[in-house]
mmCIF file of C-alpha atoms and ligand atoms in Angstrom:
data_model
loop_
_atom_site.group_PDB
_atom_site.id
_atom_site.type_symbol
_atom_site.label_atom_id
_atom_site.label_comp_id
_atom_site.label_asym_id
_atom_site.label_seq_id
_atom_site.Cartn_x
_atom_site.Cartn_y
_atom_site.Cartn_z
ATOM 1 C CA MET A 1 -0.276 -9.596 13.194
ATOM 2 C CA LYS A 2 0.219 -5.971 12.228
ATOM 3 C CA LEU A 3 3.621 -4.483 11.445
ATOM 4 C CA PHE A 4 4.197 -0.755 11.690
ATOM 5 C CA ARG A 5 6.908 1.885 11.662
ATOM 6 C CA PHE A 6 6.784 4.732 14.147
ATOM 7 C CA ASN A 7 8.656 7.509 15.968
ATOM 8 C CA GLY A 8 11.582 7.829 13.564
ATOM 9 C CA GLY A 9 11.789 4.427 11.915
ATOM 10 C CA ARG A 10 11.202 2.186 14.928
ATOM 11 C CA ILE A 11 9.525 -1.135 14.139
ATOM 12 C CA GLY A 12 6.490 -2.364 16.023
ATOM 13 C CA VAL A 13 4.052 -5.227 15.891
ATOM 14 C CA THR A 14 0.526 -5.650 17.150
ATOM 15 C CA SER A 15 -0.357 -9.154 18.206
ATOM 16 C CA ARG A 16 -3.590 -10.120 19.952
ATOM 17 C CA ASP A 17 -4.488 -6.472 20.622
ATOM 18 C CA ALA A 18 -1.193 -5.653 22.350
ATOM 19 C CA SER A 19 1.518 -3.607 20.640
ATOM 20 C CA TYR A 20 5.257 -3.972 21.036
ATOM 21 C CA ASP A 21 8.395 -2.066 20.065
ATOM 22 C CA ILE A 22 10.762 -4.718 18.713
ATOM 23 C CA THR A 23 13.377 -2.307 17.297
ATOM 24 C CA ASP A 24 16.071 -3.073 19.874
ATOM 25 C CA ALA A 25 15.314 -6.781 19.985
ATOM 26 C CA LEU A 26 15.884 -6.869 16.206
ATOM 27 C CA GLY A 27 19.120 -4.894 16.552
ATOM 28 C CA ILE A 28 17.833 -2.309 14.088
ATOM 29 C CA ASP A 29 20.159 0.525 13.102
ATOM 30 C CA LEU A 30 17.841 3.548 12.857
ATOM 31 C CA LYS A 31 20.439 5.520 10.892
ATOM 32 C CA MET A 32 20.921 2.852 8.218
ATOM 33 C CA TRP A 33 21.026 4.164 4.659
ATOM 34 C CA PRO A 34 19.194 3.243 2.549
ATOM 35 C CA PRO A 35 16.361 2.799 5.066
ATOM 36 C CA VAL A 36 15.506 -0.808 4.305
ATOM 37 C CA GLN A 37 14.975 -1.994 7.876
ATOM 38 C CA MET A 38 11.357 -3.082 7.323
ATOM 39 C CA VAL A 39 12.189 -4.741 4.001
ATOM 40 C CA ALA A 40 14.908 -6.776 5.731
ATOM 41 C CA PHE A 41 12.555 -7.643 8.584
ATOM 42 C CA ILE A 42 9.903 -8.890 6.154
ATOM 43 C CA ALA A 43 12.516 -10.953 4.283
ATOM 44 C CA GLN A 44 13.619 -12.592 7.545
ATOM 45 C CA PHE A 45 10.243 -12.599 9.286
ATOM 46 C CA ALA A 46 10.091 -16.377 9.792
ATOM 47 C CA GLU A 47 13.522 -16.420 11.458
ATOM 48 C CA HIS A 48 13.056 -13.243 13.515
ATOM 49 C CA MET A 49 9.519 -13.577 14.854
ATOM 50 C CA PRO A 50 9.731 -16.655 17.087
ATOM 51 C CA GLY A 51 10.374 -15.482 20.649
ATOM 52 C CA ILE A 52 10.771 -11.817 19.766
ATOM 53 C CA LEU A 53 7.800 -10.656 21.854
ATOM 54 C CA GLU A 54 9.390 -12.329 24.890
ATOM 55 C CA ASN A 55 12.839 -10.851 24.168
ATOM 56 C CA SER A 56 14.138 -8.749 27.089
ATOM 57 C CA LYS A 57 14.708 -5.788 24.736
ATOM 58 C CA THR A 58 11.082 -5.809 23.536
ATOM 59 C CA THR A 59 8.821 -3.262 25.216
ATOM 60 C CA LYS A 60 5.054 -3.014 25.287
ATOM 61 C CA ILE A 61 3.757 0.265 23.862
ATOM 62 C CA ASP A 62 0.511 2.172 23.569
ATOM 63 C CA LEU A 63 -0.221 2.220 19.827
ATOM 64 C CA SER A 64 -2.453 5.288 20.182
ATOM 65 C CA GLU A 65 0.569 7.280 21.364
ATOM 66 C CA ALA A 66 2.898 6.170 18.581
ATOM 67 C CA ARG A 67 3.298 8.447 15.571
ATOM 68 C CA LEU A 68 2.885 5.991 12.723
ATOM 69 C CA GLU A 69 5.046 6.330 9.612
ATOM 70 C CA VAL A 70 4.851 4.674 6.212
ATOM 71 C CA PRO A 71 5.392 0.978 7.013
ATOM 72 C CA ILE A 72 7.727 0.372 4.056
ATOM 73 C CA GLU A 73 9.921 3.306 3.197
ATOM 74 C CA TRP A 74 12.310 1.856 0.630
ATOM 75 C CA PRO A 75 10.958 -1.151 -1.289
ATOM 76 C CA ASN A 76 12.716 -2.569 -4.327
ATOM 77 C CA LYS A 77 9.577 -1.835 -6.383
ATOM 78 C CA LEU A 78 6.230 -0.116 -6.252
ATOM 79 C CA LEU A 79 4.075 -1.592 -9.031
ATOM 80 C CA ALA A 80 0.530 -0.596 -9.853
ATOM 81 C CA TYR A 81 -2.226 -1.822 -12.137
ATOM 82 C CA PRO A 82 -4.439 0.579 -14.093
ATOM 83 C CA ALA A 83 -7.966 -0.107 -15.289
ATOM 84 C CA ASN A 84 -8.694 -3.156 -13.157
ATOM 85 C CA TYR A 85 -12.397 -2.588 -12.335
ATOM 86 C CA ARG A 86 -15.062 -2.474 -15.048
ATOM 87 C CA LEU A 87 -16.966 0.500 -13.660
ATOM 88 C CA HIS A 88 -13.738 2.513 -13.367
ATOM 89 C CA ILE A 89 -12.915 1.720 -17.000
ATOM 90 C CA ARG A 90 -16.374 2.994 -17.915
ATOM 91 C CA GLU A 91 -16.036 6.238 -15.921
ATOM 92 C CA MET A 92 -12.624 6.931 -17.489
ATOM 93 C CA ASN A 93 -14.006 6.166 -20.935
ATOM 94 C CA THR A 94 -10.900 4.153 -21.714
ATOM 95 C CA LYS A 95 -10.363 0.966 -23.669
ATOM 96 C CA ILE A 96 -7.358 -0.254 -21.706
ATOM 97 C CA GLN A 97 -7.698 -3.095 -19.229
ATOM 98 C CA ALA A 98 -5.148 -4.349 -16.662
ATOM 99 C CA ASN A 99 -5.090 -7.951 -17.890
ATOM 100 C CA VAL A 100 -4.084 -6.680 -21.361
ATOM 101 C CA VAL A 101 -1.841 -3.660 -20.687
ATOM 102 C CA GLY A 102 -0.246 -4.923 -17.468
ATOM 103 C CA PHE A 103 1.286 -2.779 -14.746
ATOM 104 C CA PHE A 104 3.122 0.540 -14.469
ATOM 105 C CA MET A 105 5.409 1.853 -11.747
ATOM 106 C CA LYS A 106 5.350 4.711 -9.293
ATOM 107 C CA ALA A 107 8.544 6.162 -7.817
ATOM 108 C CA ASN A 108 9.260 4.473 -4.483
ATOM 109 C CA SER A 109 9.807 7.955 -3.059
ATOM 110 C CA SER A 110 6.116 8.752 -3.618
ATOM 111 C CA LEU A 111 5.307 6.558 -0.581
ATOM 112 C CA SER A 112 4.026 8.407 2.471
ATOM 113 C CA GLY A 113 2.500 7.420 5.771
ATOM 114 C CA PRO A 114 -0.731 7.742 7.750
ATOM 115 C CA ASN A 115 0.385 10.984 9.412
ATOM 116 C CA ASP A 116 1.824 12.631 6.315
ATOM 117 C CA PRO A 117 -0.216 15.097 4.258
ATOM 118 C CA ILE A 118 -0.824 14.634 0.545
ATOM 119 C CA VAL A 119 1.111 17.553 -0.921
ATOM 120 C CA LEU A 120 -0.348 18.860 -4.175
ATOM 121 C CA PRO A 121 1.954 20.588 -6.668
ATOM 122 C CA ASP A 122 0.820 23.973 -7.938
ATOM 123 C CA LEU A 123 -0.625 23.063 -11.334
ATOM 124 C CA PRO A 124 -3.495 25.484 -12.022
ATOM 125 C CA GLY A 125 -6.370 23.992 -13.982
ATOM 126 C CA ARG A 126 -5.202 20.413 -13.598
ATOM 127 C CA ASP A 127 -7.240 17.647 -11.941
ATOM 128 C CA ILE A 128 -5.461 15.693 -9.219
ATOM 129 C CA HIS A 129 -7.397 12.535 -8.344
ATOM 130 C CA HIS A 130 -7.552 10.038 -5.484
ATOM 131 C CA GLU A 131 -7.596 6.314 -6.278
ATOM 132 C CA CYS A 132 -8.547 3.971 -3.424
ATOM 133 C CA GLU A 133 -6.643 0.676 -3.711
ATOM 134 C CA VAL A 134 -5.702 -2.474 -1.842
ATOM 135 C CA GLY A 135 -1.907 -2.710 -1.562
ATOM 136 C CA ILE A 136 -0.224 -6.119 -1.611
ATOM 137 C CA VAL A 137 3.113 -6.639 0.177
ATOM 138 C CA ILE A 138 5.336 -9.385 -1.177
ATOM 139 C CA GLY A 139 6.917 -11.697 1.407
ATOM 140 C CA ARG A 140 8.834 -14.207 -0.640
ATOM 141 C CA ARG A 141 11.090 -13.671 -3.627
ATOM 142 C CA GLY A 142 9.841 -15.138 -6.900
ATOM 143 C CA ARG A 143 9.913 -15.059 -10.680
ATOM 144 C CA ASN A 144 7.309 -16.630 -12.990
ATOM 145 C CA ILE A 145 5.042 -17.354 -10.047
ATOM 146 C CA PRO A 146 2.078 -19.492 -11.175
ATOM 147 C CA ARG A 147 -1.442 -18.552 -10.085
ATOM 148 C CA ASP A 148 -1.757 -21.471 -7.696
ATOM 149 C CA LYS A 149 1.408 -20.397 -5.825
ATOM 150 C CA ALA A 150 0.644 -16.666 -5.773
ATOM 151 C CA PHE A 151 -0.678 -16.462 -2.203
ATOM 152 C CA ASP A 152 2.501 -18.186 -0.933
ATOM 153 C CA HIS A 153 4.386 -15.046 -1.992
ATOM 154 C CA ILE A 154 2.109 -12.522 -0.288
ATOM 155 C CA PHE A 155 3.209 -11.261 3.103
ATOM 156 C CA GLY A 156 0.300 -8.973 3.796
ATOM 157 C CA TYR A 157 -1.899 -6.077 2.760
ATOM 158 C CA ALA A 158 -2.397 -2.379 3.476
ATOM 159 C CA CYS A 159 -4.523 0.564 2.407
ATOM 160 C CA LEU A 160 -3.031 2.470 -0.519
ATOM 161 C CA ILE A 161 -4.031 5.665 -2.291
ATOM 162 C CA ASP A 162 -2.705 6.095 -5.814
ATOM 163 C CA VAL A 163 -2.729 9.863 -6.298
ATOM 164 C CA VAL A 164 -2.508 11.011 -9.910
ATOM 165 C CA ILE A 165 -2.543 14.140 -12.031
ATOM 166 C CA ARG A 166 -4.858 13.519 -14.981
ATOM 167 C CA GLY A 167 -3.361 14.425 -18.323
ATOM 168 C CA ASN A 168 -1.092 13.344 -21.109
ATOM 169 C CA GLU A 169 2.366 13.415 -19.565
ATOM 170 C CA GLU A 170 4.041 10.061 -18.890
ATOM 171 C CA ARG A 171 1.948 8.209 -16.324
ATOM 172 C CA VAL A 172 4.993 7.476 -14.165
ATOM 173 C CA MET A 173 5.643 11.194 -13.768
ATOM 174 C CA ARG A 174 2.009 12.110 -13.089
ATOM 175 C CA LYS A 175 1.886 9.519 -10.290
ATOM 176 C CA SER A 176 5.341 9.953 -8.771
ATOM 177 C CA TYR A 177 5.217 13.237 -6.872
ATOM 178 C CA ASP A 178 6.360 12.927 -3.252
ATOM 179 C CA SER A 179 3.392 11.902 -1.044
ATOM 180 C CA PHE A 180 1.382 10.568 -4.028
ATOM 181 C CA CYS A 181 1.269 7.072 -2.529
ATOM 182 C CA PRO A 182 -0.116 7.105 1.021
ATOM 183 C CA PHE A 183 0.329 3.577 2.327
ATOM 184 C CA GLY A 184 -0.596 2.058 5.683
ATOM 185 C CA PRO A 185 -1.467 2.605 8.437
ATOM 186 C CA TRP A 186 0.352 -0.709 8.996
ATOM 187 C CA ILE A 187 0.849 -4.000 7.178
ATOM 188 C CA THR A 188 -1.717 -6.631 8.130
ATOM 189 C CA THR A 189 -0.188 -10.063 7.673
ATOM 190 C CA ALA A 190 -1.965 -12.351 5.238
ATOM 191 C CA ASP A 191 -3.077 -14.786 7.963
ATOM 192 C CA GLU A 192 -5.274 -12.024 9.441
ATOM 193 C CA VAL A 193 -7.109 -11.339 6.189
ATOM 194 C CA PRO A 194 -9.747 -14.062 5.883
ATOM 195 C CA ASN A 195 -10.414 -13.515 2.181
ATOM 196 C CA PRO A 196 -8.371 -10.887 0.303
ATOM 197 C CA GLU A 197 -10.625 -11.464 -2.693
ATOM 198 C CA ASN A 198 -13.583 -10.167 -0.746
ATOM 199 C CA LEU A 199 -12.430 -6.899 0.818
ATOM 200 C CA GLN A 200 -14.660 -3.845 0.881
ATOM 201 C CA ALA A 201 -12.612 -0.688 0.284
ATOM 202 C CA LYS A 202 -13.970 2.808 0.886
ATOM 203 C CA LEU A 203 -12.692 6.321 0.409
ATOM 204 C CA TRP A 204 -14.221 9.592 1.569
ATOM 205 C CA VAL A 205 -13.333 13.191 0.778
ATOM 206 C CA ASN A 206 -14.482 15.538 3.541
ATOM 207 C CA ASN A 207 -16.768 12.821 4.918
ATOM 208 C CA GLN A 208 -18.458 12.341 1.546
ATOM 209 C CA LEU A 209 -18.223 8.742 0.376
ATOM 210 C CA ARG A 210 -16.561 8.725 -3.054
ATOM 211 C CA GLN A 211 -15.448 5.121 -3.540
ATOM 212 C CA ASP A 212 -16.993 1.922 -2.184
ATOM 213 C CA ALA A 213 -16.117 -1.330 -3.916
ATOM 214 C CA ASN A 214 -14.977 -4.873 -3.354
ATOM 215 C CA THR A 215 -11.876 -6.763 -4.505
ATOM 216 C CA LYS A 216 -14.152 -9.536 -5.764
ATOM 217 C CA ASP A 217 -14.782 -7.255 -8.751
ATOM 218 C CA LEU A 218 -11.129 -7.031 -9.810
ATOM 219 C CA ILE A 219 -10.706 -7.918 -13.497
ATOM 220 C CA LEU A 220 -7.182 -9.256 -13.000
ATOM 221 C CA ASP A 221 -7.557 -10.919 -9.599
ATOM 222 C CA ILE A 222 -4.881 -11.096 -6.898
ATOM 223 C CA PRO A 223 -3.226 -14.312 -8.175
ATOM 224 C CA GLY A 224 -3.342 -12.814 -11.672
ATOM 225 C CA VAL A 225 -1.678 -9.619 -10.481
ATOM 226 C CA ILE A 226 1.204 -11.625 -8.964
ATOM 227 C CA GLU A 227 1.483 -13.968 -11.946
ATOM 228 C CA LEU A 228 1.689 -11.173 -14.515
ATOM 229 C CA ALA A 229 4.099 -8.959 -12.542
ATOM 230 C CA SER A 230 6.467 -11.856 -11.802
ATOM 231 C CA ARG A 231 6.517 -12.879 -15.454
ATOM 232 C CA VAL A 232 8.366 -9.603 -16.062
ATOM 233 C CA ALA A 233 10.300 -8.907 -12.881
ATOM 234 C CA THR A 234 11.561 -10.832 -9.891
ATOM 235 C CA LEU A 235 9.357 -9.904 -6.941
ATOM 236 C CA PHE A 236 11.275 -9.276 -3.716
ATOM 237 C CA PRO A 237 10.169 -9.183 -0.081
ATOM 238 C CA GLY A 238 8.800 -5.745 0.684
ATOM 239 C CA ASP A 239 7.718 -5.010 -2.891
ATOM 240 C CA ILE A 240 4.349 -3.270 -3.032
ATOM 241 C CA ILE A 241 1.679 -3.839 -5.661
ATOM 242 C CA ALA A 242 -1.289 -1.489 -6.028
ATOM 243 C CA THR A 243 -4.139 -3.600 -7.361
ATOM 244 C CA GLY A 244 -6.083 -0.849 -9.154
ATOM 245 C CA THR A 245 -8.851 1.543 -8.289
ATOM 246 C CA PRO A 246 -12.594 1.024 -8.527
ATOM 247 C CA GLU A 247 -15.034 3.655 -9.771
ATOM 248 C CA GLY A 248 -15.589 6.947 -8.006
ATOM 249 C CA VAL A 249 -12.239 8.637 -8.542
ATOM 250 C CA GLY A 250 -12.368 12.397 -8.317
ATOM 251 C CA PRO A 251 -10.461 15.577 -7.602
ATOM 252 C CA ILE A 252 -8.828 16.595 -4.337
ATOM 253 C CA LYS A 253 -7.696 20.100 -3.426
ATOM 254 C CA PRO A 254 -5.758 21.750 -0.609
ATOM 255 C CA GLY A 255 -7.799 21.792 2.593
ATOM 256 C CA ASP A 256 -9.566 18.511 1.868
ATOM 257 C CA ARG A 257 -9.404 15.505 4.145
ATOM 258 C CA VAL A 258 -9.188 12.087 2.527
ATOM 259 C CA ARG A 259 -10.098 8.975 4.489
ATOM 260 C CA ILE A 260 -9.482 5.450 3.250
ATOM 261 C CA ALA A 261 -10.765 2.387 5.111
ATOM 262 C CA ILE A 262 -10.466 -1.222 4.028
ATOM 263 C CA GLU A 263 -11.954 -4.187 5.847
ATOM 264 C CA HIS A 264 -9.366 -5.900 8.081
ATOM 265 C CA LEU A 265 -6.639 -3.447 7.001
ATOM 266 C CA GLY A 266 -7.462 -0.346 9.055
ATOM 267 C CA GLU A 267 -7.873 3.221 7.920
ATOM 268 C CA MET A 268 -5.966 6.436 7.277
ATOM 269 C CA ASN A 269 -7.254 9.971 7.548
ATOM 270 C CA LEU A 270 -5.078 12.324 5.543
ATOM 271 C CA GLU A 271 -4.780 16.051 5.129
ATOM 272 C CA VAL A 272 -4.400 17.531 1.632
ATOM 273 C CA VAL A 273 -2.137 20.593 1.438
ATOM 274 C CA ALA A 274 -0.615 22.833 -1.212
ATOM 275 C CA ALA A 275 3.106 22.499 -1.895
HETATM 276 MN MN1 MN B 1 -4.355 3.394 -9.601
#
């Protein structure tokens, strides 16, 4: 199943190639603040899903006519791993490695959706890079999650771009500008991803292939990512974890188009603009 947000925070699902608006069936308040509707839906997915597609308030929709928005707008956390592919470590000429240094965080407000542009701040002379990543969505709360239970806590996956300004300022700041975390176009539930440890992820800038790698080459693998993060912090439904970028990172500039496509997870085609 695919979960998406559209047309002003409405919630939809795609099941067996048909798409449905389940906002009214869920009794969603579109004006709720903070906007945690999708987080709450994920937390209560097992209770809410049975029968919802047959609910009289559910309507069938044409997905191609929906304006998709970032599927999770207000998670409890947005964690990310640096230096998690060997060839990326080599290209960055760094000694750090994800399994040693662990994760960092991006501001939740850096999340943006498949129809939102990447907005670059005016920082003359600075390199702003794309990082193509598989995003994990947590489905079940947990602390100190052992490796062999890690997949029980994963709700699904989505494409994620970790945008970053290279330089020496605090990493959190360089990665936290609004729109620096395109995420989507929807959440694909874990049952529809045959092997998350064998996903080919690609990113193009202006139709030129820049990144093309597979999650089988992660240094800290997906269970390891969950285990290490949950040793530090309780993971909550709706939390997002960026697993790290492979090699091929490079600069983007206003006027570029960035496309990310990951097997089984869909694709996003994003405009890059100046602030
Ligand atoms: Mn990254």
